[in-house]
Amino acid sequence: MNGPMLQALLEDRFHLKIHREIRESAVYALTVARNGATLQPSLTGSCLKVEFDALPPPPKPGEPEQPWCGMSDVTEKEYALYGTSMADFATEFSNRLDRPVIDKTGLSGFFDVRLELSASDLNPPGSGPSGNGGTPAEPPDPFLVFDAVRNAVRKLGLRLDPTRGPAEFLVIDHVERPAGN
């Protein structure tokens, strides 16, 4: 449960009041490298547009399932995004790195992106504080994940550099202990 449903539950149960603020903070800037980007534009029909009101029919027997536009697929060999904008590409990595990623590429349109980046690159073994890999109690080492992501995007003619910039924060204005059921 997330989004509006979770927010409504927290507001009701904890009388939670929040607001969002934009502040200057540590971020990563996603830019085009000196030699230019080598991204492949998304071809018409390379992915299915997400329309939750009218889901597409399942694939016919023997046909592969078509990926959804704007979604990612992570395997042990690659990290793929289909029909993604650069802003969504940056957001995808904001959720995986230790700070937000801001799109400063200036590239418009939609792209099908395949990165030489695996699930184990995003959760390297032995990267937690005790060396057991990222677990919910011990997340992966953000520096190992950052290096893997930076090296993968470099092969697409992009750069990922630490800098300062605007980042969104949730500010708690009010919260109470929940009353008994």
mmCIF file with all atom_site columns, N, CA and C in Angstrom, residues 29-89:
data_model
loop_
_atom_site.group_PDB
_atom_site.id
_atom_site.type_symbol
_atom_site.label_atom_id
_atom_site.label_alt_id
_atom_site.label_comp_id
_atom_site.label_asym_id
_atom_site.label_entity_id
_atom_site.label_seq_id
_atom_site.pdbx_PDB_ins_code
_atom_site.Cartn_x
_atom_site.Cartn_y
_atom_site.Cartn_z
_atom_site.occupancy
_atom_site.B_iso_or_equiv
_atom_site.pdbx_formal_charge
_atom_site.auth_seq_id
_atom_site.auth_comp_id
_atom_site.auth_asym_id
_atom_site.auth_atom_id
_atom_site.pdbx_PDB_model_num
ATOM 1   N N  . ALA A 1 29 ? 23.987 14.740  -10.842 1.00 0.00 ? 29 ALA A N  1
ATOM 2   C CA . ALA A 1 29 ? 23.539 15.345  -12.099 1.00 0.00 ? 29 ALA A CA 1
ATOM 3   C C  . ALA A 1 29 ? 23.801 14.353  -13.220 1.00 0.00 ? 29 ALA A C  1
ATOM 4   N N  . LEU A 1 30 ? 22.762 14.043  -13.995 1.00 0.00 ? 30 LEU A N  1
ATOM 5   C CA . LEU A 1 30 ? 22.868 13.189  -15.167 1.00 0.00 ? 30 LEU A CA 1
ATOM 6   C C  . LEU A 1 30 ? 23.016 14.111  -16.369 1.00 0.00 ? 30 LEU A C  1
ATOM 7   N N  . THR A 1 31 ? 24.170 14.056  -17.042 1.00 0.00 ? 31 THR A N  1
ATOM 8   C CA . THR A 1 31 ? 24.457 14.936  -18.168 1.00 0.00 ? 31 THR A CA 1
ATOM 9   C C  . THR A 1 31 ? 24.945 14.113  -19.358 1.00 0.00 ? 31 THR A C  1
ATOM 10  N N  . VAL A 1 32 ? 25.002 14.738  -20.522 1.00 0.00 ? 32 VAL A N  1
ATOM 11  C CA . VAL A 1 32 ? 25.549 14.093  -21.712 1.00 0.00 ? 32 VAL A CA 1
ATOM 12  C C  . VAL A 1 32 ? 27.066 14.256  -21.684 1.00 0.00 ? 32 VAL A C  1
ATOM 13  N N  . ALA A 1 33 ? 27.787 13.177  -21.954 1.00 0.00 ? 33 ALA A N  1
ATOM 14  C CA . ALA A 1 33 ? 29.248 13.210  -21.974 1.00 0.00 ? 33 ALA A CA 1
ATOM 15  C C  . ALA A 1 33 ? 29.739 14.010  -23.181 1.00 0.00 ? 33 ALA A C  1
ATOM 16  N N  . ARG A 1 34 ? 31.010 14.341  -23.180 1.00 0.00 ? 34 ARG A N  1
ATOM 17  C CA . ARG A 1 34 ? 31.608 15.176  -24.219 1.00 0.00 ? 34 ARG A CA 1
ATOM 18  C C  . ARG A 1 34 ? 31.386 14.620  -25.627 1.00 0.00 ? 34 ARG A C  1
ATOM 19  N N  . ASN A 1 35 ? 31.459 13.302  -25.808 1.00 0.00 ? 35 ASN A N  1
ATOM 20  C CA . ASN A 1 35 ? 31.318 12.702  -27.143 1.00 0.00 ? 35 ASN A CA 1
ATOM 21  C C  . ASN A 1 35 ? 29.872 12.476  -27.551 1.00 0.00 ? 35 ASN A C  1
ATOM 22  N N  . GLY A 1 36 ? 28.924 12.810  -26.703 1.00 0.00 ? 36 GLY A N  1
ATOM 23  C CA . GLY A 1 36 ? 27.510 12.682  -27.038 1.00 0.00 ? 36 GLY A CA 1
ATOM 24  C C  . GLY A 1 36 ? 26.905 11.356  -26.601 1.00 0.00 ? 36 GLY A C  1
ATOM 25  N N  . ALA A 1 37 ? 25.598 11.365  -26.457 1.00 0.00 ? 37 ALA A N  1
ATOM 26  C CA . ALA A 1 37 ? 24.866 10.180  -25.999 1.00 0.00 ? 37 ALA A CA 1
ATOM 27  C C  . ALA A 1 37 ? 24.672 9.194   -27.145 1.00 0.00 ? 37 ALA A C  1
ATOM 28  N N  . THR A 1 38 ? 24.626 7.918   -26.798 1.00 0.00 ? 38 THR A N  1
ATOM 29  C CA . THR A 1 38 ? 24.402 6.850   -27.781 1.00 0.00 ? 38 THR A CA 1
ATOM 30  C C  . THR A 1 38 ? 23.114 6.106   -27.470 1.00 0.00 ? 38 THR A C  1
ATOM 31  N N  . LEU A 1 39 ? 22.136 6.814   -26.936 1.00 0.00 ? 39 LEU A N  1
ATOM 32  C CA . LEU A 1 39 ? 20.854 6.199   -26.579 1.00 0.00 ? 39 LEU A CA 1
ATOM 33  C C  . LEU A 1 39 ? 20.041 5.872   -27.823 1.00 0.00 ? 39 LEU A C  1
ATOM 34  N N  . GLN A 1 40 ? 19.288 4.774   -27.741 1.00 0.00 ? 40 GLN A N  1
ATOM 35  C CA . GLN A 1 40 ? 18.425 4.375   -28.847 1.00 0.00 ? 40 GLN A CA 1
ATOM 36  C C  . GLN A 1 40 ? 17.015 4.895   -28.604 1.00 0.00 ? 40 GLN A C  1
ATOM 37  N N  . PRO A 1 41 ? 16.458 5.684   -29.551 1.00 0.00 ? 41 PRO A N  1
ATOM 38  C CA . PRO A 1 41 ? 15.066 6.123   -29.383 1.00 0.00 ? 41 PRO A CA 1
ATOM 39  C C  . PRO A 1 41 ? 14.139 4.908   -29.309 1.00 0.00 ? 41 PRO A C  1
ATOM 40  N N  . SER A 1 42 ? 13.103 5.043   -28.515 1.00 0.00 ? 42 SER A N  1
ATOM 41  C CA . SER A 1 42 ? 12.122 3.968   -28.381 1.00 0.00 ? 42 SER A CA 1
ATOM 42  C C  . SER A 1 42 ? 11.348 3.852   -29.689 1.00 0.00 ? 42 SER A C  1
ATOM 43  N N  . LEU A 1 43 ? 11.300 2.660   -30.249 1.00 0.00 ? 43 LEU A N  1
ATOM 44  C CA . LEU A 1 43 ? 10.571 2.431   -31.485 1.00 0.00 ? 43 LEU A CA 1
ATOM 45  C C  . LEU A 1 43 ? 9.089  2.241   -31.182 1.00 0.00 ? 43 LEU A C  1
ATOM 46  N N  . THR A 1 44 ? 8.254  2.686   -32.081 1.00 0.00 ? 44 THR A N  1
ATOM 47  C CA . THR A 1 44 ? 6.812  2.509   -31.917 1.00 0.00 ? 44 THR A CA 1
ATOM 48  C C  . THR A 1 44 ? 6.516  1.021   -31.759 1.00 0.00 ? 44 THR A C  1
ATOM 49  N N  . GLY A 1 45 ? 5.793  0.683   -30.709 1.00 0.00 ? 45 GLY A N  1
ATOM 50  C CA . GLY A 1 45 ? 5.424  -0.711  -30.461 1.00 0.00 ? 45 GLY A CA 1
ATOM 51  C C  . GLY A 1 45 ? 6.463  -1.530  -29.710 1.00 0.00 ? 45 GLY A C  1
ATOM 52  N N  . SER A 1 46 ? 7.585  -0.886  -29.290 1.00 0.00 ? 46 SER A N  1
ATOM 53  C CA . SER A 1 46 ? 8.608  -1.645  -28.559 1.00 0.00 ? 46 SER A CA 1
ATOM 54  C C  . SER A 1 46 ? 8.178  -1.947  -27.130 1.00 0.00 ? 46 SER A C  1
ATOM 55  N N  . CYS A 1 47 ? 7.158  -1.222  -26.664 1.00 0.00 ? 47 CYS A N  1
ATOM 56  C CA . CYS A 1 47 ? 6.635  -1.463  -25.320 1.00 0.00 ? 47 CYS A CA 1
ATOM 57  C C  . CYS A 1 47 ? 5.157  -1.096  -25.288 1.00 0.00 ? 47 CYS A C  1
ATOM 58  N N  . LEU A 1 48 ? 4.468  -1.591  -24.273 1.00 0.00 ? 48 LEU A N  1
ATOM 59  C CA . LEU A 1 48 ? 3.041  -1.317  -24.109 1.00 0.00 ? 48 LEU A CA 1
ATOM 60  C C  . LEU A 1 48 ? 2.854  -0.118  -23.193 1.00 0.00 ? 48 LEU A C  1
ATOM 61  N N  . LYS A 1 49 ? 2.018  0.808   -23.611 1.00 0.00 ? 49 LYS A N  1
ATOM 62  C CA . LYS A 1 49 ? 1.714  1.955   -22.754 1.00 0.00 ? 49 LYS A CA 1
ATOM 63  C C  . LYS A 1 49 ? 0.904  1.469   -21.551 1.00 0.00 ? 49 LYS A C  1
ATOM 64  N N  . VAL A 1 50 ? 1.226  1.990   -20.375 1.00 0.00 ? 50 VAL A N  1
ATOM 65  C CA . VAL A 1 50 ? 0.548  1.592   -19.143 1.00 0.00 ? 50 VAL A CA 1
ATOM 66  C C  . VAL A 1 50 ? -0.802 2.294   -19.072 1.00 0.00 ? 50 VAL A C  1
ATOM 67  N N  . GLU A 1 51 ? -1.839 1.525   -19.210 1.00 0.00 ? 51 GLU A N  1
ATOM 68  C CA . GLU A 1 51 ? -3.206 2.027   -19.055 1.00 0.00 ? 51 GLU A CA 1
ATOM 69  C C  . GLU A 1 51 ? -3.932 1.039   -18.149 1.00 0.00 ? 51 GLU A C  1
ATOM 70  N N  . PHE A 1 52 ? -4.014 1.369   -16.871 1.00 0.00 ? 52 PHE A N  1
ATOM 71  C CA . PHE A 1 52 ? -4.553 0.426   -15.902 1.00 0.00 ? 52 PHE A CA 1
ATOM 72  C C  . PHE A 1 52 ? -6.061 0.237   -16.043 1.00 0.00 ? 52 PHE A C  1
ATOM 73  N N  . ASP A 1 53 ? -6.732 1.145   -16.765 1.00 0.00 ? 53 ASP A N  1
ATOM 74  C CA . ASP A 1 53 ? -8.174 0.992   -16.990 1.00 0.00 ? 53 ASP A CA 1
ATOM 75  C C  . ASP A 1 53 ? -8.457 -0.105  -18.008 1.00 0.00 ? 53 ASP A C  1
ATOM 76  N N  . ALA A 1 54 ? -7.543 -0.298  -18.949 1.00 0.00 ? 54 ALA A N  1
ATOM 77  C CA . ALA A 1 54 ? -7.750 -1.272  -20.021 1.00 0.00 ? 54 ALA A CA 1
ATOM 78  C C  . ALA A 1 54 ? -6.453 -2.024  -20.270 1.00 0.00 ? 54 ALA A C  1
ATOM 79  N N  . LEU A 1 55 ? -6.221 -3.062  -19.489 1.00 0.00 ? 55 LEU A N  1
ATOM 80  C CA . LEU A 1 55 ? -5.001 -3.845  -19.646 1.00 0.00 ? 55 LEU A CA 1
ATOM 81  C C  . LEU A 1 55 ? -5.031 -4.596  -20.976 1.00 0.00 ? 55 LEU A C  1
ATOM 82  N N  . PRO A 1 56 ? -3.867 -4.746  -21.629 1.00 0.00 ? 56 PRO A N  1
ATOM 83  C CA . PRO A 1 56 ? -3.831 -5.447  -22.910 1.00 0.00 ? 56 PRO A CA 1
ATOM 84  C C  . PRO A 1 56 ? -4.052 -6.942  -22.701 1.00 0.00 ? 56 PRO A C  1
ATOM 85  N N  . PRO A 1 57 ? -4.456 -7.638  -23.774 1.00 0.00 ? 57 PRO A N  1
ATOM 86  C CA . PRO A 1 57 ? -4.629 -9.080  -23.639 1.00 0.00 ? 57 PRO A CA 1
ATOM 87  C C  . PRO A 1 57 ? -3.271 -9.754  -23.434 1.00 0.00 ? 57 PRO A C  1
ATOM 88  N N  . PRO A 1 58 ? -3.251 -10.939 -22.832 1.00 0.00 ? 58 PRO A N  1
ATOM 89  C CA . PRO A 1 58 ? -1.972 -11.644 -22.654 1.00 0.00 ? 58 PRO A CA 1
ATOM 90  C C  . PRO A 1 58 ? -1.401 -12.045 -24.012 1.00 0.00 ? 58 PRO A C  1
ATOM 91  N N  . PRO A 1 59 ? -0.100 -12.275 -24.088 1.00 0.00 ? 59 PRO A N  1
ATOM 92  C CA . PRO A 1 59 ? 0.494  -12.659 -25.369 1.00 0.00 ? 59 PRO A CA 1
ATOM 93  C C  . PRO A 1 59 ? -0.024 -14.035 -25.813 1.00 0.00 ? 59 PRO A C  1
ATOM 94  N N  . LYS A 1 60 ? 0.004  -14.244 -27.110 1.00 0.00 ? 60 LYS A N  1
ATOM 95  C CA . LYS A 1 60 ? -0.409 -15.535 -27.662 1.00 0.00 ? 60 LYS A CA 1
ATOM 96  C C  . LYS A 1 60 ? 0.632  -16.582 -27.287 1.00 0.00 ? 60 LYS A C  1
ATOM 97  N N  . PRO A 1 61 ? 0.240  -17.854 -27.210 1.00 0.00 ? 61 PRO A N  1
ATOM 98  C CA . PRO A 1 61 ? 1.206  -18.906 -26.865 1.00 0.00 ? 61 PRO A CA 1
ATOM 99  C C  . PRO A 1 61 ? 2.422  -18.864 -27.797 1.00 0.00 ? 61 PRO A C  1
ATOM 100 N N  . GLY A 1 62 ? 3.601  -18.915 -27.199 1.00 0.00 ? 62 GLY A N  1
ATOM 101 C CA . GLY A 1 62 ? 4.841  -18.896 -27.954 1.00 0.00 ? 62 GLY A CA 1
ATOM 102 C C  . GLY A 1 62 ? 5.392  -17.500 -28.207 1.00 0.00 ? 62 GLY A C  1
ATOM 103 N N  . GLU A 1 63 ? 4.585  -16.462 -28.004 1.00 0.00 ? 63 GLU A N  1
ATOM 104 C CA . GLU A 1 63 ? 5.054  -15.096 -28.175 1.00 0.00 ? 63 GLU A CA 1
ATOM 105 C C  . GLU A 1 63 ? 5.593  -14.570 -26.849 1.00 0.00 ? 63 GLU A C  1
ATOM 106 N N  . PRO A 1 64 ? 6.698  -13.801 -26.880 1.00 0.00 ? 64 PRO A N  1
ATOM 107 C CA . PRO A 1 64 ? 7.209  -13.242 -25.626 1.00 0.00 ? 64 PRO A CA 1
ATOM 108 C C  . PRO A 1 64 ? 6.286  -12.135 -25.120 1.00 0.00 ? 64 PRO A C  1
ATOM 109 N N  . GLU A 1 65 ? 6.287  -11.953 -23.821 1.00 0.00 ? 65 GLU A N  1
ATOM 110 C CA . GLU A 1 65 ? 5.499  -10.881 -23.221 1.00 0.00 ? 65 GLU A CA 1
ATOM 111 C C  . GLU A 1 65 ? 6.176  -9.552  -23.532 1.00 0.00 ? 65 GLU A C  1
ATOM 112 N N  . GLN A 1 66 ? 5.413  -8.587  -23.989 1.00 0.00 ? 66 GLN A N  1
ATOM 113 C CA . GLN A 1 66 ? 5.964  -7.279  -24.337 1.00 0.00 ? 66 GLN A CA 1
ATOM 114 C C  . GLN A 1 66 ? 6.134  -6.450  -23.063 1.00 0.00 ? 66 GLN A C  1
ATOM 115 N N  . PRO A 1 67 ? 7.285  -5.741  -22.930 1.00 0.00 ? 67 PRO A N  1
ATOM 116 C CA . PRO A 1 67 ? 7.495  -4.918  -21.728 1.00 0.00 ? 67 PRO A CA 1
ATOM 117 C C  . PRO A 1 67 ? 6.572  -3.703  -21.704 1.00 0.00 ? 67 PRO A C  1
ATOM 118 N N  . TRP A 1 68 ? 6.359  -3.166  -20.518 1.00 0.00 ? 68 TRP A N  1
ATOM 119 C CA . TRP A 1 68 ? 5.536  -1.970  -20.330 1.00 0.00 ? 68 TRP A CA 1
ATOM 120 C C  . TRP A 1 68 ? 6.419  -0.734  -20.456 1.00 0.00 ? 68 TRP A C  1
ATOM 121 N N  . CYS A 1 69 ? 5.914  0.277   -21.132 1.00 0.00 ? 69 CYS A N  1
ATOM 122 C CA . CYS A 1 69 ? 6.651  1.541   -21.270 1.00 0.00 ? 69 CYS A CA 1
ATOM 123 C C  . CYS A 1 69 ? 6.846  2.173   -19.889 1.00 0.00 ? 69 CYS A C  1
ATOM 124 N N  . GLY A 1 70 ? 8.041  2.703   -19.672 1.00 0.00 ? 70 GLY A N  1
ATOM 125 C CA . GLY A 1 70 ? 8.338  3.368   -18.416 1.00 0.00 ? 70 GLY A CA 1
ATOM 126 C C  . GLY A 1 70 ? 8.705  2.434   -17.279 1.00 0.00 ? 70 GLY A C  1
ATOM 127 N N  . MET A 1 71 ? 8.710  1.133   -17.533 1.00 0.00 ? 71 MET A N  1
ATOM 128 C CA . MET A 1 71 ? 9.036  0.159   -16.481 1.00 0.00 ? 71 MET A CA 1
ATOM 129 C C  . MET A 1 71 ? 10.457 -0.369  -16.695 1.00 0.00 ? 71 MET A C  1
ATOM 130 N N  . SER A 1 72 ? 11.049 -0.879  -15.621 1.00 0.00 ? 72 SER A N  1
ATOM 131 C CA . SER A 1 72 ? 12.390 -1.435  -15.716 1.00 0.00 ? 72 SER A CA 1
ATOM 132 C C  . SER A 1 72 ? 12.340 -2.938  -15.493 1.00 0.00 ? 72 SER A C  1
ATOM 133 N N  . ASP A 1 73 ? 13.360 -3.599  -16.005 1.00 0.00 ? 73 ASP A N  1
ATOM 134 C CA . ASP A 1 73 ? 13.502 -5.044  -15.856 1.00 0.00 ? 73 ASP A CA 1
ATOM 135 C C  . ASP A 1 73 ? 14.961 -5.300  -15.489 1.00 0.00 ? 73 ASP A C  1
ATOM 136 N N  . VAL A 1 74 ? 15.193 -5.884  -14.321 1.00 0.00 ? 74 VAL A N  1
ATOM 137 C CA . VAL A 1 74 ? 16.547 -6.138  -13.848 1.00 0.00 ? 74 VAL A CA 1
ATOM 138 C C  . VAL A 1 74 ? 16.774 -7.642  -13.796 1.00 0.00 ? 74 VAL A C  1
ATOM 139 N N  . THR A 1 75 ? 17.824 -8.100  -14.478 1.00 0.00 ? 75 THR A N  1
ATOM 140 C CA . THR A 1 75 ? 18.194 -9.515  -14.447 1.00 0.00 ? 75 THR A CA 1
ATOM 141 C C  . THR A 1 75 ? 19.634 -9.610  -13.955 1.00 0.00 ? 75 THR A C  1
ATOM 142 N N  . GLU A 1 76 ? 20.179 -10.798 -13.963 1.00 0.00 ? 76 GLU A N  1
ATOM 143 C CA . GLU A 1 76 ? 21.582 -10.954 -13.562 1.00 0.00 ? 76 GLU A CA 1
ATOM 144 C C  . GLU A 1 76 ? 22.540 -10.490 -14.652 1.00 0.00 ? 76 GLU A C  1
ATOM 145 N N  . LYS A 1 77 ? 22.009 -10.143 -15.832 1.00 0.00 ? 77 LYS A N  1
ATOM 146 C CA . LYS A 1 77 ? 22.885 -9.705  -16.912 1.00 0.00 ? 77 LYS A CA 1
ATOM 147 C C  . LYS A 1 77 ? 22.699 -8.247  -17.309 1.00 0.00 ? 77 LYS A C  1
ATOM 148 N N  . GLU A 1 78 ? 21.477 -7.718  -17.131 1.00 0.00 ? 78 GLU A N  1
ATOM 149 C CA . GLU A 1 78 ? 21.265 -6.351  -17.577 1.00 0.00 ? 78 GLU A CA 1
ATOM 150 C C  . GLU A 1 78 ? 20.129 -5.669  -16.840 1.00 0.00 ? 78 GLU A C  1
ATOM 151 N N  . TYR A 1 79 ? 20.121 -4.370  -17.009 1.00 0.00 ? 79 TYR A N  1
ATOM 152 C CA . TYR A 1 79 ? 19.082 -3.505  -16.464 1.00 0.00 ? 79 TYR A CA 1
ATOM 153 C C  . TYR A 1 79 ? 18.476 -2.817  -17.679 1.00 0.00 ? 79 TYR A C  1
ATOM 154 N N  . ALA A 1 80 ? 17.210 -3.068  -17.930 1.00 0.00 ? 80 ALA A N  1
ATOM 155 C CA . ALA A 1 80 ? 16.569 -2.520  -19.133 1.00 0.00 ? 80 ALA A CA 1
ATOM 156 C C  . ALA A 1 80 ? 15.397 -1.633  -18.740 1.00 0.00 ? 80 ALA A C  1
ATOM 157 N N  . LEU A 1 81 ? 15.264 -0.533  -19.451 1.00 0.00 ? 81 LEU A N  1
ATOM 158 C CA . LEU A 1 81 ? 14.119 0.365   -19.305 1.00 0.00 ? 81 LEU A CA 1
ATOM 159 C C  . LEU A 1 81 ? 13.551 0.561   -20.703 1.00 0.00 ? 81 LEU A C  1
ATOM 160 N N  . TYR A 1 82 ? 12.238 0.576   -20.801 1.00 0.00 ? 82 TYR A N  1
ATOM 161 C CA . TYR A 1 82 ? 11.582 0.653   -22.100 1.00 0.00 ? 82 TYR A CA 1
ATOM 162 C C  . TYR A 1 82 ? 10.717 1.907   -22.168 1.00 0.00 ? 82 TYR A C  1
ATOM 163 N N  . GLY A 1 83 ? 10.801 2.618   -23.296 1.00 0.00 ? 83 GLY A N  1
ATOM 164 C CA . GLY A 1 83 ? 9.972  3.798   -23.500 1.00 0.00 ? 83 GLY A CA 1
ATOM 165 C C  . GLY A 1 83 ? 10.086 4.791   -22.370 1.00 0.00 ? 83 GLY A C  1
ATOM 166 N N  . THR A 1 84 ? 11.302 5.095   -21.954 1.00 0.00 ? 84 THR A N  1
ATOM 167 C CA . THR A 1 84 ? 11.519 5.974   -20.804 1.00 0.00 ? 84 THR A CA 1
ATOM 168 C C  . THR A 1 84 ? 12.053 7.332   -21.238 1.00 0.00 ? 84 THR A C  1
ATOM 169 N N  . SER A 1 85 ? 11.619 8.364   -20.555 1.00 0.00 ? 85 SER A N  1
ATOM 170 C CA . SER A 1 85 ? 12.177 9.702   -20.778 1.00 0.00 ? 85 SER A CA 1
ATOM 171 C C  . SER A 1 85 ? 13.430 9.832   -19.917 1.00 0.00 ? 85 SER A C  1
ATOM 172 N N  . MET A 1 86 ? 14.238 10.815  -20.192 1.00 0.00 ? 86 MET A N  1
ATOM 173 C CA . MET A 1 86 ? 15.436 11.022  -19.376 1.00 0.00 ? 86 MET A CA 1
ATOM 174 C C  . MET A 1 86 ? 15.062 11.420  -17.949 1.00 0.00 ? 86 MET A C  1
ATOM 175 N N  . ALA A 1 87 ? 13.966 12.156  -17.776 1.00 0.00 ? 87 ALA A N  1
ATOM 176 C CA . ALA A 1 87 ? 13.520 12.519  -16.426 1.00 0.00 ? 87 ALA A CA 1
ATOM 177 C C  . ALA A 1 87 ? 13.139 11.260  -15.652 1.00 0.00 ? 87 ALA A C  1
ATOM 178 N N  . ASP A 1 88 ? 12.425 10.322  -16.294 1.00 0.00 ? 88 ASP A N  1
ATOM 179 C CA . ASP A 1 88 ? 12.055 9.074   -15.625 1.00 0.00 ? 88 ASP A CA 1
ATOM 180 C C  . ASP A 1 88 ? 13.277 8.185   -15.388 1.00 0.00 ? 88 ASP A C  1
ATOM 181 N N  . PHE A 1 89 ? 14.231 8.219   -16.319 1.00 0.00 ? 89 PHE A N  1
ATOM 182 C CA . PHE A 1 89 ? 15.479 7.471   -16.165 1.00 0.00 ? 89 PHE A CA 1
ATOM 183 C C  . PHE A 1 89 ? 16.214 7.966   -14.918 1.00 0.00 ? 89 PHE A C  1
#
